[in-house]
PDB file of C-alpha atoms in Angstrom:
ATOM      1  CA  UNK J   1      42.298-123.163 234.399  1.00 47.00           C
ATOM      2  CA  UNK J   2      44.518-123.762 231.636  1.00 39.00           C
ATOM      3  CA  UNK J   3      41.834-125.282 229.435  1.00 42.00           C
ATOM      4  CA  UNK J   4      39.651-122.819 230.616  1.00 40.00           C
ATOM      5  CA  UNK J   5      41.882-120.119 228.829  1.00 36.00           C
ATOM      6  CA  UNK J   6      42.916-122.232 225.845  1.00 36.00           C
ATOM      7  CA  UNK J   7      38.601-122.973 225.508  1.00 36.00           C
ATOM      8  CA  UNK J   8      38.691-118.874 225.505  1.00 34.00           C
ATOM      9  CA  UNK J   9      41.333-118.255 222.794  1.00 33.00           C
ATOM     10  CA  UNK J  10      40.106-120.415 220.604  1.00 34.00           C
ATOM     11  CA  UNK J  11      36.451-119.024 221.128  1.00 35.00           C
ATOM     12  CA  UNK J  12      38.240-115.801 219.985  1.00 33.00           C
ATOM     13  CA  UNK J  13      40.263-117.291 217.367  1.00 36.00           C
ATOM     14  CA  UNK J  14      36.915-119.032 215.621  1.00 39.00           C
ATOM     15  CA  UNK J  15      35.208-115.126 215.909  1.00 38.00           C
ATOM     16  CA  UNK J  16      37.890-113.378 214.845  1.00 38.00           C
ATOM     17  CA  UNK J  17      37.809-115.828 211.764  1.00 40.00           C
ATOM     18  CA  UNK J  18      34.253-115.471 210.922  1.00 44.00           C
ATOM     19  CA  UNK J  19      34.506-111.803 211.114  1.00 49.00           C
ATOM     20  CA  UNK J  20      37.527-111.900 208.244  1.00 83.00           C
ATOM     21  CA  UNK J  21      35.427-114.034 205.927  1.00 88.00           C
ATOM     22  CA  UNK J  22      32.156-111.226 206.373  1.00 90.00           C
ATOM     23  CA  UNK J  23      34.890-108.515 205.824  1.00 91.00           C
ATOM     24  CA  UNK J  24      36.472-109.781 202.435  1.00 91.00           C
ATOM     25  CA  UNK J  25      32.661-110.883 201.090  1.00 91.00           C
ATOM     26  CA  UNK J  26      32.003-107.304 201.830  1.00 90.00           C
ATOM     27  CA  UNK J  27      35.449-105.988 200.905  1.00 91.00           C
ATOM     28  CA  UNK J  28      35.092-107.793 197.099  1.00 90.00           C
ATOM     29  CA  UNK J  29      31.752-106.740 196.527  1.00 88.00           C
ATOM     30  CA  UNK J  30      32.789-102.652 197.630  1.00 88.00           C
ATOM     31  CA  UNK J  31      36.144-102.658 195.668  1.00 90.00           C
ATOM     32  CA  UNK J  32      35.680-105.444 193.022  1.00 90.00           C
ATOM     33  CA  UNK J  33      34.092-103.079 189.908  1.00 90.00           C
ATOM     34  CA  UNK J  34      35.513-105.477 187.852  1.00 91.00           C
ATOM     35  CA  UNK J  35      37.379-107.868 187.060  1.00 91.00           C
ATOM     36  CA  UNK J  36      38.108-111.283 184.647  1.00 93.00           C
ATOM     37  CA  UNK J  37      39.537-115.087 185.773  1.00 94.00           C
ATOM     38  CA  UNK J  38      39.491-118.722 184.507  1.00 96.00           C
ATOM     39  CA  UNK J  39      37.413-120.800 186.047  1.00 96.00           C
ATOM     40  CA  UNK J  40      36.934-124.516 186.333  1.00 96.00           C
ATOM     41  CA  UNK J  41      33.099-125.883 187.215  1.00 95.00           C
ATOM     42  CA  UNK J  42      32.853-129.256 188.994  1.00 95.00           C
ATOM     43  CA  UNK J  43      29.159-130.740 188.935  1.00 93.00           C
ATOM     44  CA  UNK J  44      28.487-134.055 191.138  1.00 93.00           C
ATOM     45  CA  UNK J  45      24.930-135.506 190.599  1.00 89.00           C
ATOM     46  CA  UNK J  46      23.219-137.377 193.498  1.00 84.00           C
ATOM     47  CA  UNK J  47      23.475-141.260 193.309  1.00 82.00           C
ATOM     48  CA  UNK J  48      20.865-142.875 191.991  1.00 80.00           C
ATOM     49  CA  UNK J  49      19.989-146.799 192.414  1.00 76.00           C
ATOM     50  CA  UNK J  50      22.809-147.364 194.655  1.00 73.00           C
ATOM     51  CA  UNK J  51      25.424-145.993 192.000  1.00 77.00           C
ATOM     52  CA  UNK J  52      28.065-143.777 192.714  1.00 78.00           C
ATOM     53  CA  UNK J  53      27.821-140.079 192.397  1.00 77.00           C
ATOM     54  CA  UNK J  54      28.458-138.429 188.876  1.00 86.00           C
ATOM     55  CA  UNK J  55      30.706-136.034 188.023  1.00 90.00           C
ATOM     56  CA  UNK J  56      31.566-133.706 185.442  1.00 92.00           C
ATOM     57  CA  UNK J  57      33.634-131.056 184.727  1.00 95.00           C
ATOM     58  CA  UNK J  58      34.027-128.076 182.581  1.00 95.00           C
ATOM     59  CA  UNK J  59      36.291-124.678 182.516  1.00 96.00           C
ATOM     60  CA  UNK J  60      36.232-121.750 180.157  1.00 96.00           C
ATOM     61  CA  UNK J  61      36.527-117.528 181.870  1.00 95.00           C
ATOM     62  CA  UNK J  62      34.424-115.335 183.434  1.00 93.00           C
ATOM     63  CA  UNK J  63      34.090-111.551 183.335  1.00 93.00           C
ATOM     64  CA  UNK J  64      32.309-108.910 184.926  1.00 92.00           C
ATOM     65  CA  UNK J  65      31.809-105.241 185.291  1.00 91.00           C
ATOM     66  CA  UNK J  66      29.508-104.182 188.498  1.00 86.00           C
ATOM     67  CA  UNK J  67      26.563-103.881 188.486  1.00 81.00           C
ATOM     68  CA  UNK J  68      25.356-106.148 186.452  1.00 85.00           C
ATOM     69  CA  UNK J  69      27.225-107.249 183.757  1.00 90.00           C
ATOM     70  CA  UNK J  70      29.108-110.220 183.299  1.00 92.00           C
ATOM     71  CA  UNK J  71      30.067-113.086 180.879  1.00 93.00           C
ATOM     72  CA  UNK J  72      30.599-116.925 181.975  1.00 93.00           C
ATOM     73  CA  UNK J  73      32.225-118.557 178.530  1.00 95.00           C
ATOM     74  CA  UNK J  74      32.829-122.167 178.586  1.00 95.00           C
ATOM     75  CA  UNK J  75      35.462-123.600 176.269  1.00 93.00           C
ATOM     76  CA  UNK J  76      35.434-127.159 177.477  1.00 90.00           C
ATOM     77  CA  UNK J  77      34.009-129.893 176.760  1.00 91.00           C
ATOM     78  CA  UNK J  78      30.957-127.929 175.124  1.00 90.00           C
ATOM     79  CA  UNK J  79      31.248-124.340 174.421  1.00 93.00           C
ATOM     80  CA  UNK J  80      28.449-121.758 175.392  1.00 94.00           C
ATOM     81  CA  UNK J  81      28.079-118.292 176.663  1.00 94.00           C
ATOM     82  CA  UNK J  82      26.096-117.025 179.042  1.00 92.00           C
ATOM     83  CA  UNK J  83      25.837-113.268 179.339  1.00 93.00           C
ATOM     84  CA  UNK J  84      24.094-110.590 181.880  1.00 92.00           C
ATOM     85  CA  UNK J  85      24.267-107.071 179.521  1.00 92.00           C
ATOM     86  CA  UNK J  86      22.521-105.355 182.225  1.00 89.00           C
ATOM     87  CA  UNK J  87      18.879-105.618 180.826  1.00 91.00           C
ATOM     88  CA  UNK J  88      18.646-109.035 179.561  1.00 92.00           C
ATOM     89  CA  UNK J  89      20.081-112.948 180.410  1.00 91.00           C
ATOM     90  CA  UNK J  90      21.036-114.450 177.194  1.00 94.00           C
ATOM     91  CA  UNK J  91      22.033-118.154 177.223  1.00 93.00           C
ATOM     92  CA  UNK J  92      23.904-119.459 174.144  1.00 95.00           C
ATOM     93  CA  UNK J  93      24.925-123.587 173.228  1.00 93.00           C
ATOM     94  CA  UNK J  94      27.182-123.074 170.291  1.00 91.00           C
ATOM     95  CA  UNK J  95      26.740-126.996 169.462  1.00 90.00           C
ATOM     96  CA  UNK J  96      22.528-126.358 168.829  1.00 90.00           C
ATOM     97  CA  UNK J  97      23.341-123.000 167.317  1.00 90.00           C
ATOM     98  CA  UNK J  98      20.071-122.012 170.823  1.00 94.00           C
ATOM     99  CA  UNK J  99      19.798-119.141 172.229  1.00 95.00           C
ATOM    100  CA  UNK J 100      17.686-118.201 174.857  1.00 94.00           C
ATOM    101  CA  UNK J 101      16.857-114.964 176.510  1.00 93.00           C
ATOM    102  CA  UNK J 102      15.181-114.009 179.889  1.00 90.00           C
ATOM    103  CA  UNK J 103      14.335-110.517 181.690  1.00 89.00           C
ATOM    104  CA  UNK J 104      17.653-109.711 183.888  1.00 85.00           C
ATOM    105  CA  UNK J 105      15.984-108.849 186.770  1.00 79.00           C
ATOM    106  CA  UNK J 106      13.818-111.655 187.338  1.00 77.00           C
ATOM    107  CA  UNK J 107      16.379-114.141 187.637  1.00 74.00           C
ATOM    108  CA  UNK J 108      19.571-112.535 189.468  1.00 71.00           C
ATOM    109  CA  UNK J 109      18.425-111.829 192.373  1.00 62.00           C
ATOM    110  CA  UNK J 110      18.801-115.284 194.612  1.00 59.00           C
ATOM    111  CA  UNK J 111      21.843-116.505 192.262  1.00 71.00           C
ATOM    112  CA  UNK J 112      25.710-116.936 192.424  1.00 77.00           C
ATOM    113  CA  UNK J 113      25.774-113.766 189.718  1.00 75.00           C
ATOM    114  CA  UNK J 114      24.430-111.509 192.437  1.00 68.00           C
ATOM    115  CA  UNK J 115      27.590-112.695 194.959  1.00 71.00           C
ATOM    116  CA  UNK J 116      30.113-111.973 192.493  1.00 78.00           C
ATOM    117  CA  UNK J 117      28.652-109.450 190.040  1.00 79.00           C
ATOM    118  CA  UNK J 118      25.787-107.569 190.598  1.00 74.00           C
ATOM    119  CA  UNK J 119      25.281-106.784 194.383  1.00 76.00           C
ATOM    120  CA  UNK J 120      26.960-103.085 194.153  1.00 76.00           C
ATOM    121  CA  UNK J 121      27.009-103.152 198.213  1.00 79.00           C
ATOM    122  CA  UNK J 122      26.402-105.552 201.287  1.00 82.00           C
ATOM    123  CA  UNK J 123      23.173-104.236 202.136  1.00 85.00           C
ATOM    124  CA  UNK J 124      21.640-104.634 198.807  1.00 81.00           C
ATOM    125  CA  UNK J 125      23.216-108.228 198.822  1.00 82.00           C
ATOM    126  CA  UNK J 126      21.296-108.940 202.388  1.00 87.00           C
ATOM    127  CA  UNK J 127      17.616-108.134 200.940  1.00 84.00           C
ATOM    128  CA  UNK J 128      18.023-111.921 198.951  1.00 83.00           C
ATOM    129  CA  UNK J 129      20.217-113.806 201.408  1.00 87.00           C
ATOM    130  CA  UNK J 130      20.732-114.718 204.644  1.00 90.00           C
ATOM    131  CA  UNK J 131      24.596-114.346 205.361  1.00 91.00           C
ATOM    132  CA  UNK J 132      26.654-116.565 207.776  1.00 92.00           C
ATOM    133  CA  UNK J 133      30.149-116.745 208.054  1.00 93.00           C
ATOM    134  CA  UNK J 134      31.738-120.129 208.242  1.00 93.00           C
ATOM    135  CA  UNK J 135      34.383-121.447 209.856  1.00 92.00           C
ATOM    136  CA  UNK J 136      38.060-121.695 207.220  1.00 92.00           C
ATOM    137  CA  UNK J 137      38.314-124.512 205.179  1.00 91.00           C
ATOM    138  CA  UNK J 138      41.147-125.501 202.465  1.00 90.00           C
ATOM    139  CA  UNK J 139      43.124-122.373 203.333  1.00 92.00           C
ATOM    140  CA  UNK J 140      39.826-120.202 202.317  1.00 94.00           C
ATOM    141  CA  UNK J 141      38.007-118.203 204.028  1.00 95.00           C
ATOM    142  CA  UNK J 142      33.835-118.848 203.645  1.00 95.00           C
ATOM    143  CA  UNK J 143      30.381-117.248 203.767  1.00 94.00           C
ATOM    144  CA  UNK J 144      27.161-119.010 203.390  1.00 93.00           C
ATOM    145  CA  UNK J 145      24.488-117.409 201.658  1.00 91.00           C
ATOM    146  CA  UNK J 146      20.755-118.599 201.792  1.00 89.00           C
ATOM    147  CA  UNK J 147      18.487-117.346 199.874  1.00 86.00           C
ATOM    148  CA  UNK J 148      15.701-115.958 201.222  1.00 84.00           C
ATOM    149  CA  UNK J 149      13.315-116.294 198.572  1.00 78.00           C
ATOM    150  CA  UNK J 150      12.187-120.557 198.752  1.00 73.00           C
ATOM    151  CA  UNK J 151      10.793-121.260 196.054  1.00 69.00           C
ATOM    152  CA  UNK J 152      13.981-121.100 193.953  1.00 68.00           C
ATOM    153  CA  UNK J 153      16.614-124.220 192.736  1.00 77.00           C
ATOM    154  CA  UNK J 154      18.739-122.557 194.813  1.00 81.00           C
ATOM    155  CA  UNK J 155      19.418-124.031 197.878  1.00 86.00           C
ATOM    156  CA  UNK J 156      22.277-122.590 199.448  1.00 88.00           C
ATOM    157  CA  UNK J 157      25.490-121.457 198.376  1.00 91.00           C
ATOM    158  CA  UNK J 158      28.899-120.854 199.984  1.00 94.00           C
ATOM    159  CA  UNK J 159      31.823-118.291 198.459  1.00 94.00           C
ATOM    160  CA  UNK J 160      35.065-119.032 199.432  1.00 95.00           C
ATOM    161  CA  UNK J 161      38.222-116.131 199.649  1.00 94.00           C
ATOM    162  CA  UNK J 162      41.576-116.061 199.772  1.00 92.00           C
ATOM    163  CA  UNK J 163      42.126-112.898 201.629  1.00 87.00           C
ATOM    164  CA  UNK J 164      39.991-110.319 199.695  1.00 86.00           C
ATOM    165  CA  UNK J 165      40.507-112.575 196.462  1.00 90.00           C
ATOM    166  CA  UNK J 166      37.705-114.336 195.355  1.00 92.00           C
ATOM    167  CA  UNK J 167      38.653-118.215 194.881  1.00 95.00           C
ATOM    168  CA  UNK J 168      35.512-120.650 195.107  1.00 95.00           C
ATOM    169  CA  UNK J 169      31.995-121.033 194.934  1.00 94.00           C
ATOM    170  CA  UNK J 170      30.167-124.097 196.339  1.00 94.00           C
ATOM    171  CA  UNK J 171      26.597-124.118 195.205  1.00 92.00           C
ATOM    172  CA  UNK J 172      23.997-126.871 196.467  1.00 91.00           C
ATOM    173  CA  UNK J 173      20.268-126.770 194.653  1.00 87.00           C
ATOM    174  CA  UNK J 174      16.850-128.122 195.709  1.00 84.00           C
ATOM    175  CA  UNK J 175      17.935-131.884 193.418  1.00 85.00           C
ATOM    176  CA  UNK J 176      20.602-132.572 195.380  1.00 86.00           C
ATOM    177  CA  UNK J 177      23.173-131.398 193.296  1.00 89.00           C
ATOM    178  CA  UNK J 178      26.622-129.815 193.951  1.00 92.00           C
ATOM    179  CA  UNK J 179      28.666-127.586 191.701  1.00 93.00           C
ATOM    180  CA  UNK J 180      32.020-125.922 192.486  1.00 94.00           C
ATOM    181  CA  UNK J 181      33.011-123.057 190.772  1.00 94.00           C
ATOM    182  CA  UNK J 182      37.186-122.424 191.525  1.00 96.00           C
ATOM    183  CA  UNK J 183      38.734-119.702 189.949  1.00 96.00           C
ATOM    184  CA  UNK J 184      42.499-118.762 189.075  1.00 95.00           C
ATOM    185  CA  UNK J 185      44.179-115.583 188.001  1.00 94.00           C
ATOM    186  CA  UNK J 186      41.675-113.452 189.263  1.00 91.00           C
ATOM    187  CA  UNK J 187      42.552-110.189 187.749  1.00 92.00           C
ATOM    188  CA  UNK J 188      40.464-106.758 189.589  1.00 91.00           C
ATOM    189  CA  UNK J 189      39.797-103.965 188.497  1.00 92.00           C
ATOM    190  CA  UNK J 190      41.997-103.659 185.211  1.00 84.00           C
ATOM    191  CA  UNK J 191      41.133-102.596 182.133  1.00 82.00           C
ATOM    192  CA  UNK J 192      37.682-105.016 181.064  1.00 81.00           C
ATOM    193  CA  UNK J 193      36.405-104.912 177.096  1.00 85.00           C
ATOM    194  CA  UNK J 194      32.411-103.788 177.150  1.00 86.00           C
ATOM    195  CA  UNK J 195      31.889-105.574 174.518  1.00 90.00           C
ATOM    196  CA  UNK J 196      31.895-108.636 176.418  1.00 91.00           C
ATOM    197  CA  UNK J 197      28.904-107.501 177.945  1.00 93.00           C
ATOM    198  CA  UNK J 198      26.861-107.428 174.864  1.00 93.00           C
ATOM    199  CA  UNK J 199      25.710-110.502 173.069  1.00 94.00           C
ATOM    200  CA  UNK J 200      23.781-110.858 169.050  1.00 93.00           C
ATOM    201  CA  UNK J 201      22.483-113.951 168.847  1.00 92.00           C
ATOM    202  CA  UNK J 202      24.457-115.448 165.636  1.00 91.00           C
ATOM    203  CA  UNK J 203      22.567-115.595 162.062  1.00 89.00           C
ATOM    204  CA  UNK J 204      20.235-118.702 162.137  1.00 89.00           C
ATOM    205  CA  UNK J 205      20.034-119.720 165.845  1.00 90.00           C
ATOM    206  CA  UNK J 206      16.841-120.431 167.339  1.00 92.00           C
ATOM    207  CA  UNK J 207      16.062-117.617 169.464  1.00 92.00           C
ATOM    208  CA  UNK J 208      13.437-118.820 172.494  1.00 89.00           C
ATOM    209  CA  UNK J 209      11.880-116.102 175.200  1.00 85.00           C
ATOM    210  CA  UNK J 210      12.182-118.348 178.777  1.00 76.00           C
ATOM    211  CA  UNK J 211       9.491-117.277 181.002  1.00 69.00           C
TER     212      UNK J 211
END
């Protein structure tokens, strides 16, 4: 009987769990408008030829104002910007003095950007992914989100929360590789500068229209 009971509580205990990480996804994406953090990006390549897997990492902040808009700017090792100005995705490598530019809308829809940015409600964020809470892992609370559309790079990704907080993203794509986004003095809501939401490509870059 009493492992009958303690089978039951922790039944509950694993629910009640899975139900907090749905509630702060949805909780972030309602009350989150905006909001800025540093972030640091950890990529590990599949193995190849019986070598171990690569790594590499990189860091720089990340901004955003819902729906929408938002700016990921790497500072190390390589700088580049890539920003969402509501109409247009604009990718810039500072090194190559390249920029390239896609339609918005035909790209956000299955990616991390529409997790932590763009979504402006749950529903809207259910039409591209399949949700699934998970249970806790590393003191964070996680939800998987598949998308629904296949034929993406996108595999499967997993945001992680501390509370209502945003703290990790763990993104798998159709080659086998992993990166994990973690992110640190997560500011809400507080005062955010449009500007960073608008992007010129700089005097003399090569400009290139993706498909």
């Amino acid at each position: 009987m009493k492992r009958l009971l303690t089978g039951f509580a922790l039944s509950a205990l694993a629910v009640a769990a899975h139900a907090g990480a749905m509630e702060s996804l949805e909780n972030f994406i309602r009350n989150a408008k905006s909001g800025r953090a540093d972030f640091t990006q950890v990529i590990t390549a599949p193995p190849k030829d019986g070598q171990a897997a690569r790594t590499r990492t990189s860091s720089g902040t990340f901004e955003f104002q819902r729906p929408n808009r938002f700016r990921f700017e790497y500072r190390k090792p390589f700088e580049q910007s890539i920003v969402a100005d509501g109409q247009t995705l604009w990718l810039h490598d500072k090194d190559l003095n390249q920029v390239s530019q896609r339609k918005q809308a035909k790209v956000l829809g299955s990616t991390p950007a529409a997790l932590i940015a763009s979504s402006p409600d749950l529903e809207s964020l259910k039409r591209d992914f399949e949700l699934q809470a998970l249970p806790d892992r590393d003191g964070l609370q996680w939800v998987q989100a598949t998308p629904k559309q296949k034929e993406g790079q996108l595999t499967n990704m997993k945001v992680g929360f501390r509370g209502d907080q945003l703290a990790a993203l763990d993104i798998q794509d159709s080659f086998g590789q992993r990166s994990v986004l973690t992110f640190s003095n997560m500011q809400v809501n507080g005062a955010v500068n449009v500007a960073s939401f608008t992007f010129t490509p700089p005097k003399g870059a090569d400009v290139v229209e993706a498909p």
